[in-house]
Short mmCIF file of C-alpha atoms in Angstrom, two decimals:
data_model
loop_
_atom_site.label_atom_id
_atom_site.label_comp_id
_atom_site.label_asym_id
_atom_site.label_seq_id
_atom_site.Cartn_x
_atom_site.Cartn_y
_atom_site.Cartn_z
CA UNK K 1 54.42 7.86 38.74
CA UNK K 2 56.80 6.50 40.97
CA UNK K 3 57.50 2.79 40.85
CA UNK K 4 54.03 0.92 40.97
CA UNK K 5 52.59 3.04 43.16
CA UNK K 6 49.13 4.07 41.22
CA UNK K 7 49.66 7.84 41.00
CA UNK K 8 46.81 10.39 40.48
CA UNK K 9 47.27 10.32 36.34
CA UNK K 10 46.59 6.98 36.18
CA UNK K 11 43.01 7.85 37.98
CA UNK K 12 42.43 10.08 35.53
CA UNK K 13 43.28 8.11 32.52
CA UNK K 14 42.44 4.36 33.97
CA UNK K 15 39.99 4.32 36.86
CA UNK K 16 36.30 3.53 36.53
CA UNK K 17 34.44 6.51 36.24
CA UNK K 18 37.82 8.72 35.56
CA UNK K 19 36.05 11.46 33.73
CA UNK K 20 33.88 12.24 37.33
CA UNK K 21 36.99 12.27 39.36
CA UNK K 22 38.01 15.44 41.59
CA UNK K 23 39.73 16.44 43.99
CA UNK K 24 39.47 18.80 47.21
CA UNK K 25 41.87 19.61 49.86
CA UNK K 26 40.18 19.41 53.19
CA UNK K 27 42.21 19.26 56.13
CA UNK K 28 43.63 17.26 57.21
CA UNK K 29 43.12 15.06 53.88
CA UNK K 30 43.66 15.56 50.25
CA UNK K 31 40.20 13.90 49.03
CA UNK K 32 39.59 11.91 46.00
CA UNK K 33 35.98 12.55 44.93
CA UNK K 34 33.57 11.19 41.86
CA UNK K 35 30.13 12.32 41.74
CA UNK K 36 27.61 11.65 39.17
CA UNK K 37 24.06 12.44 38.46
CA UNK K 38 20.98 14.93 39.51
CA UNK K 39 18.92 14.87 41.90
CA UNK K 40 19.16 13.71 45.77
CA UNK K 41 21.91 13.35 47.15
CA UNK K 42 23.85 9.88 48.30
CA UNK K 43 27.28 8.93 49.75
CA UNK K 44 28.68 5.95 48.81
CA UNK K 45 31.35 4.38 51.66
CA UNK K 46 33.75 1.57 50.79
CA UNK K 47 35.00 -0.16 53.47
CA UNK K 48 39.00 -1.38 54.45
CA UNK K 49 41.07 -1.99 51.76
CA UNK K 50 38.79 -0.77 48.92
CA UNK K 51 38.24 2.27 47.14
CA UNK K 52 35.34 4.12 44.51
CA UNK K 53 36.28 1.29 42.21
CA UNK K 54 33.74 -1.21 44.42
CA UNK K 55 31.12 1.19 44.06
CA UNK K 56 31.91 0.88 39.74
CA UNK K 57 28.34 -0.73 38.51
CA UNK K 58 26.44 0.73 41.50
CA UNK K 59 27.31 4.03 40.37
CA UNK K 60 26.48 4.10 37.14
CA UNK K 61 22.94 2.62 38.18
CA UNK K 62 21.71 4.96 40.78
CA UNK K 63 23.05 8.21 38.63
CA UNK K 64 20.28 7.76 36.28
CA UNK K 65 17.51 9.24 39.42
CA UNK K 66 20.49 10.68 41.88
CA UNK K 67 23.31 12.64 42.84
CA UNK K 68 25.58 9.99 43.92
CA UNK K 69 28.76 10.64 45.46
CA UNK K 70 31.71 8.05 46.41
CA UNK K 71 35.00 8.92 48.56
CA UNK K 72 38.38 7.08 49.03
CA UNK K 73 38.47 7.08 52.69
CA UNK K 74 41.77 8.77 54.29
CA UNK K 75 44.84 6.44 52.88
CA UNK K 76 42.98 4.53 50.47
CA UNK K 77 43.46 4.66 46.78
CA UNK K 78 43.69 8.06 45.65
CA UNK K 79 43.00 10.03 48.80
CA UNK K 80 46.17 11.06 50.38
CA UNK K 81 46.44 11.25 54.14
CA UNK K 82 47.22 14.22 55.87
CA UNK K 83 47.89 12.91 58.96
CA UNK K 84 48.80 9.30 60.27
CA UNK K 85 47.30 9.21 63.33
CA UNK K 86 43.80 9.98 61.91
CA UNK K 87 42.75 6.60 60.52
CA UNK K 88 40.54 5.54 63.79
CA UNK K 89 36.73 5.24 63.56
CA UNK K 90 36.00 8.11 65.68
CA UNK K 91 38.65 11.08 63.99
CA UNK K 92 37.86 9.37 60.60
CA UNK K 93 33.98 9.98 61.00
CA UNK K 94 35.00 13.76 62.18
CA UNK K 95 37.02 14.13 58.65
CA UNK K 96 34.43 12.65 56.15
CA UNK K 97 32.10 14.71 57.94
CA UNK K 98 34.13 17.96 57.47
CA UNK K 99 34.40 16.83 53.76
CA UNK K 100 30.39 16.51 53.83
CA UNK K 101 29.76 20.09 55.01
CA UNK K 102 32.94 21.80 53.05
CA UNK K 103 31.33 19.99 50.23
CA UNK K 104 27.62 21.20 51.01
CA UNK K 105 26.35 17.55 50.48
CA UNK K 106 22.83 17.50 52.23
CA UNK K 107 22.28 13.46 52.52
CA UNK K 108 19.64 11.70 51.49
CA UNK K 109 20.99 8.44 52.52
CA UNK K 110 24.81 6.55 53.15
CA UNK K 111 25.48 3.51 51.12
CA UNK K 112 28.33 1.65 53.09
CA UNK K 113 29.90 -1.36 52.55
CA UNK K 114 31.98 -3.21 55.59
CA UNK K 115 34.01 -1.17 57.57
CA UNK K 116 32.06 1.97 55.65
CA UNK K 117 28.99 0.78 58.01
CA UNK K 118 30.74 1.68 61.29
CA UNK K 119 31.80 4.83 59.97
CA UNK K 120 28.54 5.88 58.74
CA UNK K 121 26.61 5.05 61.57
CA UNK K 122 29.11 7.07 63.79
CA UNK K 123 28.55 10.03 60.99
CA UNK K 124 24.43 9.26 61.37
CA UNK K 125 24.59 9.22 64.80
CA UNK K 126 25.46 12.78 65.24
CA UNK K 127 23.30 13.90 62.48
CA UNK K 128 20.38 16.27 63.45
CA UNK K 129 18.74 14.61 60.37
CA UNK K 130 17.23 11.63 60.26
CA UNK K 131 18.73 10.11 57.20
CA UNK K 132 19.15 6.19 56.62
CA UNK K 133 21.34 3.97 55.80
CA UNK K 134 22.13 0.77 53.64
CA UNK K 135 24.67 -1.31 54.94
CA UNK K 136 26.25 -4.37 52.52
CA UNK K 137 27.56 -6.90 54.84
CA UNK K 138 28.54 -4.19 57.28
CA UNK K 139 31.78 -5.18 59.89
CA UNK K 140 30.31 -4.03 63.29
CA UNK K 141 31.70 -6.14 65.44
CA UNK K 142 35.38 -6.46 66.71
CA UNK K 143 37.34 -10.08 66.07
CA UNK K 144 36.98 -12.21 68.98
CA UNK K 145 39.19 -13.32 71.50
CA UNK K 146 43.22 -13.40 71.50
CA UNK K 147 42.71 -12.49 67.54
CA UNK K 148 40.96 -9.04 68.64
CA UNK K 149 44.27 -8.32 70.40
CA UNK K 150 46.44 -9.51 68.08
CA UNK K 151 45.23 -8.22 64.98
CA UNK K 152 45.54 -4.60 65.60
CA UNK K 153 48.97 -5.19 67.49
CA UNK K 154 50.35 -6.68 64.14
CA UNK K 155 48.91 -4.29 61.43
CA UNK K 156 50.35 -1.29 63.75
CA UNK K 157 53.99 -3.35 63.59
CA UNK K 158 53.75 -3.55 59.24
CA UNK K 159 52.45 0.08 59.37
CA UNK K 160 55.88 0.67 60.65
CA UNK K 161 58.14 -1.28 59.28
CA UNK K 162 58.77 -0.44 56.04
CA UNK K 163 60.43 -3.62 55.18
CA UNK K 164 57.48 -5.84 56.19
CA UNK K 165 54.83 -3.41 54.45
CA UNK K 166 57.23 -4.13 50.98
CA UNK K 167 57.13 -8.06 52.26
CA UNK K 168 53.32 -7.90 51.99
CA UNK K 169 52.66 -5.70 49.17
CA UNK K 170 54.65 -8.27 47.20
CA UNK K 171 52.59 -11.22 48.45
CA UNK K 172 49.24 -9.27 47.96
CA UNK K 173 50.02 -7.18 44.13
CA UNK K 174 50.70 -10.72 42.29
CA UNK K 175 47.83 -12.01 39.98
CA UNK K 176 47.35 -15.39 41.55
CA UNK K 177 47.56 -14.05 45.43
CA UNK K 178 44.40 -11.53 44.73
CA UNK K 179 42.25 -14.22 43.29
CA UNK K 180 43.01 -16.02 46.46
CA UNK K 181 42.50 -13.05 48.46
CA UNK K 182 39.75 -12.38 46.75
CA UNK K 183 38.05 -16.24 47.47
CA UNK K 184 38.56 -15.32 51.57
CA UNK K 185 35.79 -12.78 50.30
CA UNK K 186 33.48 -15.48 49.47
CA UNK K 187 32.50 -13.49 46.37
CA UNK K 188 33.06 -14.12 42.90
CA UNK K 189 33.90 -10.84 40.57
CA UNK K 190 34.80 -10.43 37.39
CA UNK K 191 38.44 -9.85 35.46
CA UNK K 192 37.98 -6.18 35.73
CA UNK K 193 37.16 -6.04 39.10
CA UNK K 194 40.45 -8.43 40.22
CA UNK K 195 42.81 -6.75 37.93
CA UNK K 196 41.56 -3.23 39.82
CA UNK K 197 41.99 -5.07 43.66
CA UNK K 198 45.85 -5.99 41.86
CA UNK K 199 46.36 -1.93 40.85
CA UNK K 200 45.41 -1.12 44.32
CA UNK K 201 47.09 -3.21 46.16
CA UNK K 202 50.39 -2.38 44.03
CA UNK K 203 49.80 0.78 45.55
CA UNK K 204 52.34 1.90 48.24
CA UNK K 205 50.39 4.74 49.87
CA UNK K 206 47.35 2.44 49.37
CA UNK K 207 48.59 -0.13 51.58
CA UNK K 208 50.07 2.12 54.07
CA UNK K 209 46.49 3.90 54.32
CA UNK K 210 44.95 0.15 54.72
CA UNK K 211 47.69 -1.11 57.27
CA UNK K 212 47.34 2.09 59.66
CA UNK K 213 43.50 1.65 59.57
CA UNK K 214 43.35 -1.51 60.61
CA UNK K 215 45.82 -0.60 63.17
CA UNK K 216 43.81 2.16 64.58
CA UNK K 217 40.61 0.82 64.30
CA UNK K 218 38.46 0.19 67.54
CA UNK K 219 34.53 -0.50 67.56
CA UNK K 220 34.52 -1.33 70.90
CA UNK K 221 32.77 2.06 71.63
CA UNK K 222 30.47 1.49 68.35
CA UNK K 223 29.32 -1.74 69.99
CA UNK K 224 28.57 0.08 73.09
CA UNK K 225 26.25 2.82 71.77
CA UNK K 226 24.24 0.58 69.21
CA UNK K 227 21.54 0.04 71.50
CA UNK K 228 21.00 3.89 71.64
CA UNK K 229 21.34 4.56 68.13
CA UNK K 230 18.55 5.30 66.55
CA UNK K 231 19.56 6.06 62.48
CA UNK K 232 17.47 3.62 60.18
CA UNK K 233 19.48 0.61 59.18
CA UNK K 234 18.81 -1.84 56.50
CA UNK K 235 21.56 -4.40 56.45
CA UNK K 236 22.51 -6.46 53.17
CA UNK K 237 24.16 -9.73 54.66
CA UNK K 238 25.59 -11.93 51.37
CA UNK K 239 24.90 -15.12 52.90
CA UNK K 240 28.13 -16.69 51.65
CA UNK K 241 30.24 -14.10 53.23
CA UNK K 242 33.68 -15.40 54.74
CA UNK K 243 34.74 -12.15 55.78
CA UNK K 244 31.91 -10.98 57.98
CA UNK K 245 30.08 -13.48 59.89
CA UNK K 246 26.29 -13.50 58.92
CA UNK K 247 25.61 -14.05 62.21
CA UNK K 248 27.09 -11.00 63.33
CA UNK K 249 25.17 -8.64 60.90
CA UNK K 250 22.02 -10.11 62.66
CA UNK K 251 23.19 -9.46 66.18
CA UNK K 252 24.17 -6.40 65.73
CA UNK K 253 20.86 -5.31 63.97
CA UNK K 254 18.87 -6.67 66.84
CA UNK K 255 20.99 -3.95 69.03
CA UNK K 256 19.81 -1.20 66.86
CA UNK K 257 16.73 0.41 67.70
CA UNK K 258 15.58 0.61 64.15
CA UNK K 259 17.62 -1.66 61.82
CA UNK K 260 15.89 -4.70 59.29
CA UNK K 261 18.21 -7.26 57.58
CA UNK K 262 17.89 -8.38 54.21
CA UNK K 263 19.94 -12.03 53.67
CA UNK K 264 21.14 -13.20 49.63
CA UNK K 265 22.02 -16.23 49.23
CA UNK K 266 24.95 -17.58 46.75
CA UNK K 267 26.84 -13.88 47.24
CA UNK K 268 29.37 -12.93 49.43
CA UNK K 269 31.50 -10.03 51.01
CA UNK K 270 31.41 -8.31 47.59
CA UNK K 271 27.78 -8.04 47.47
CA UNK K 272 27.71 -5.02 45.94
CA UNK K 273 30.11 -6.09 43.02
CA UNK K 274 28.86 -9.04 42.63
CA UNK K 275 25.06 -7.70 42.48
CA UNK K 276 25.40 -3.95 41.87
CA UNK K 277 21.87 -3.81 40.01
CA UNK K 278 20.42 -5.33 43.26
CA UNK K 279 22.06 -3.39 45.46
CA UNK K 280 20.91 -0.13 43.92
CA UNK K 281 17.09 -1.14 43.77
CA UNK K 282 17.73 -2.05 47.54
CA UNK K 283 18.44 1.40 48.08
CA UNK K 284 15.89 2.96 46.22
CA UNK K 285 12.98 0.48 48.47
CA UNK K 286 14.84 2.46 51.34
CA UNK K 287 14.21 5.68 50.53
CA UNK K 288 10.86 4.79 49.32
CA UNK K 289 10.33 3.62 53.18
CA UNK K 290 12.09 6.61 54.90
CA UNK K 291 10.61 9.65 52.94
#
């Protein structure tokens, strides 16, 4: 490994659920894959800035009655982008999609956290299948006001600059910065899961995959076609989220033509981290609803 960037032997050696790790070259990505279990089949979708690591507990739950399968989206932890100018919603949807069929996956449901909601609904949306989906705390909604303009404007300037993506991998990668990172989340995880957030964000290609999403990413047209959508949503909203407004899960669900919301109070962005056991028995009253 070079520097502290988190290379692909340190997956194998360090990573939660190392010994289900793979990889698969398909264009225009080189994919890091785990899967785990028998039976029917489920995608797991972590949102900006994350990786499989989120999905850790939740894994290990649902592989006792399914095939579960998590992805690090394009950038993020140890899948590699192909191509820079591929981390929008819309071209990233039409790459984990190519992964899906390379990978003969038939879906039984998407579990997506955050950003991972947008992207599956835009992958459900073109499905000839009906298949649903569980959404923690999903970000469907773009910031508001001079903040929507300047956000993106700013994370395309880091993507960049080298110099200022070094600047902020410095102030993210110390100990004390990701616990206060972490607090913006308004979740509460454990060691293991903070001293994973520090390995990632140590990571250079990480952070460059993170920066250039952000940069890229546009839900404007999202927004637009909710009220025409018609995949089955069930939305997790952590009530003591600080990251994604509450409020907004619940607007954007009464958009949907078919989309319920289930609220948790004390639990926050991390929902799924923070209440993995939960969040797989959610699933499983989903299916049990959409058979």
């Amino acid at each position: 490994m070079a520097g502290d960037d988190m290379g692909v032997a340190e997956t194998l050696t360090a990573w939660p659920h190392a010994e289900h790790s793979r990889f698969a070259d398909v264009r225009p990505h080189h994919w890091h894959i785990q899967e785990m279990g028998q039976g029917e089949t489920v995608l797991l979708l972590h949102g900006a800035s994350g990786s499989t690591h989120s999905w850790r507990d939740v894994m290990s739950n649902l592989a006792q009655d399914h095939h579960v399968v998590a992805i690090d989206l394009p950038g993020h932890g140890q899948t590699r982008l192909g191509s820079r100018h591929r981390s929008s919603l819309p071209l990233m949807a039409q790459d984990v999609q190519a992964l899906i069929e390379h990978e003969g996956w038939q879906l039984r449901a998407i579990l997506a956290h955050s950003a991972g909601g947008a992207l599956a609904l835009r992958i459900l949306q073109k499905s000839e299948r009906r298949i649903p989906l569980l959404a923690v705390n999903p970000a469907l909604t773009p910031f508001k006001g001079l903040a929507g303009v300047l956000f993106p404007i700013a994370a395309r300037v880091v993507a960049l600059s080298p110099i200022m993506a070094r600047m902020i991998k410095r102030k993210m990668s110390g100990p004390g910065q990701v616990v206060s990172l972490m607090e913006t989340t308004g979740s509460k995880i454990s060691p293991e899961g903070l001293n994973l957030y520090a390995k990632l964000f140590r990571s250079d290609a990480h952070l460059d995959g993170t920066l250039l999403m952000m940069a890229q990413w546009k839900l404007d047209g999202l927004v637009a076609d909710l009220p025409d959508i018609t995949v089955p949503c069930t939305f997790l909203i952590g009530e003591n989220d600080k990251a994604v407004p509450p409020q907004s899960v619940r607007e954007s669900a009464e958009k949907l033509r078919d989309a319920t919301v289930q609220p948790f109070e004390g639990y926050g962005h991390l929902l799924h981290e923070e209440a993995p056991d939960l969040v797989a028995d959610q699933l499983r009253d989903v299916l049990r609803r959409y058979t």
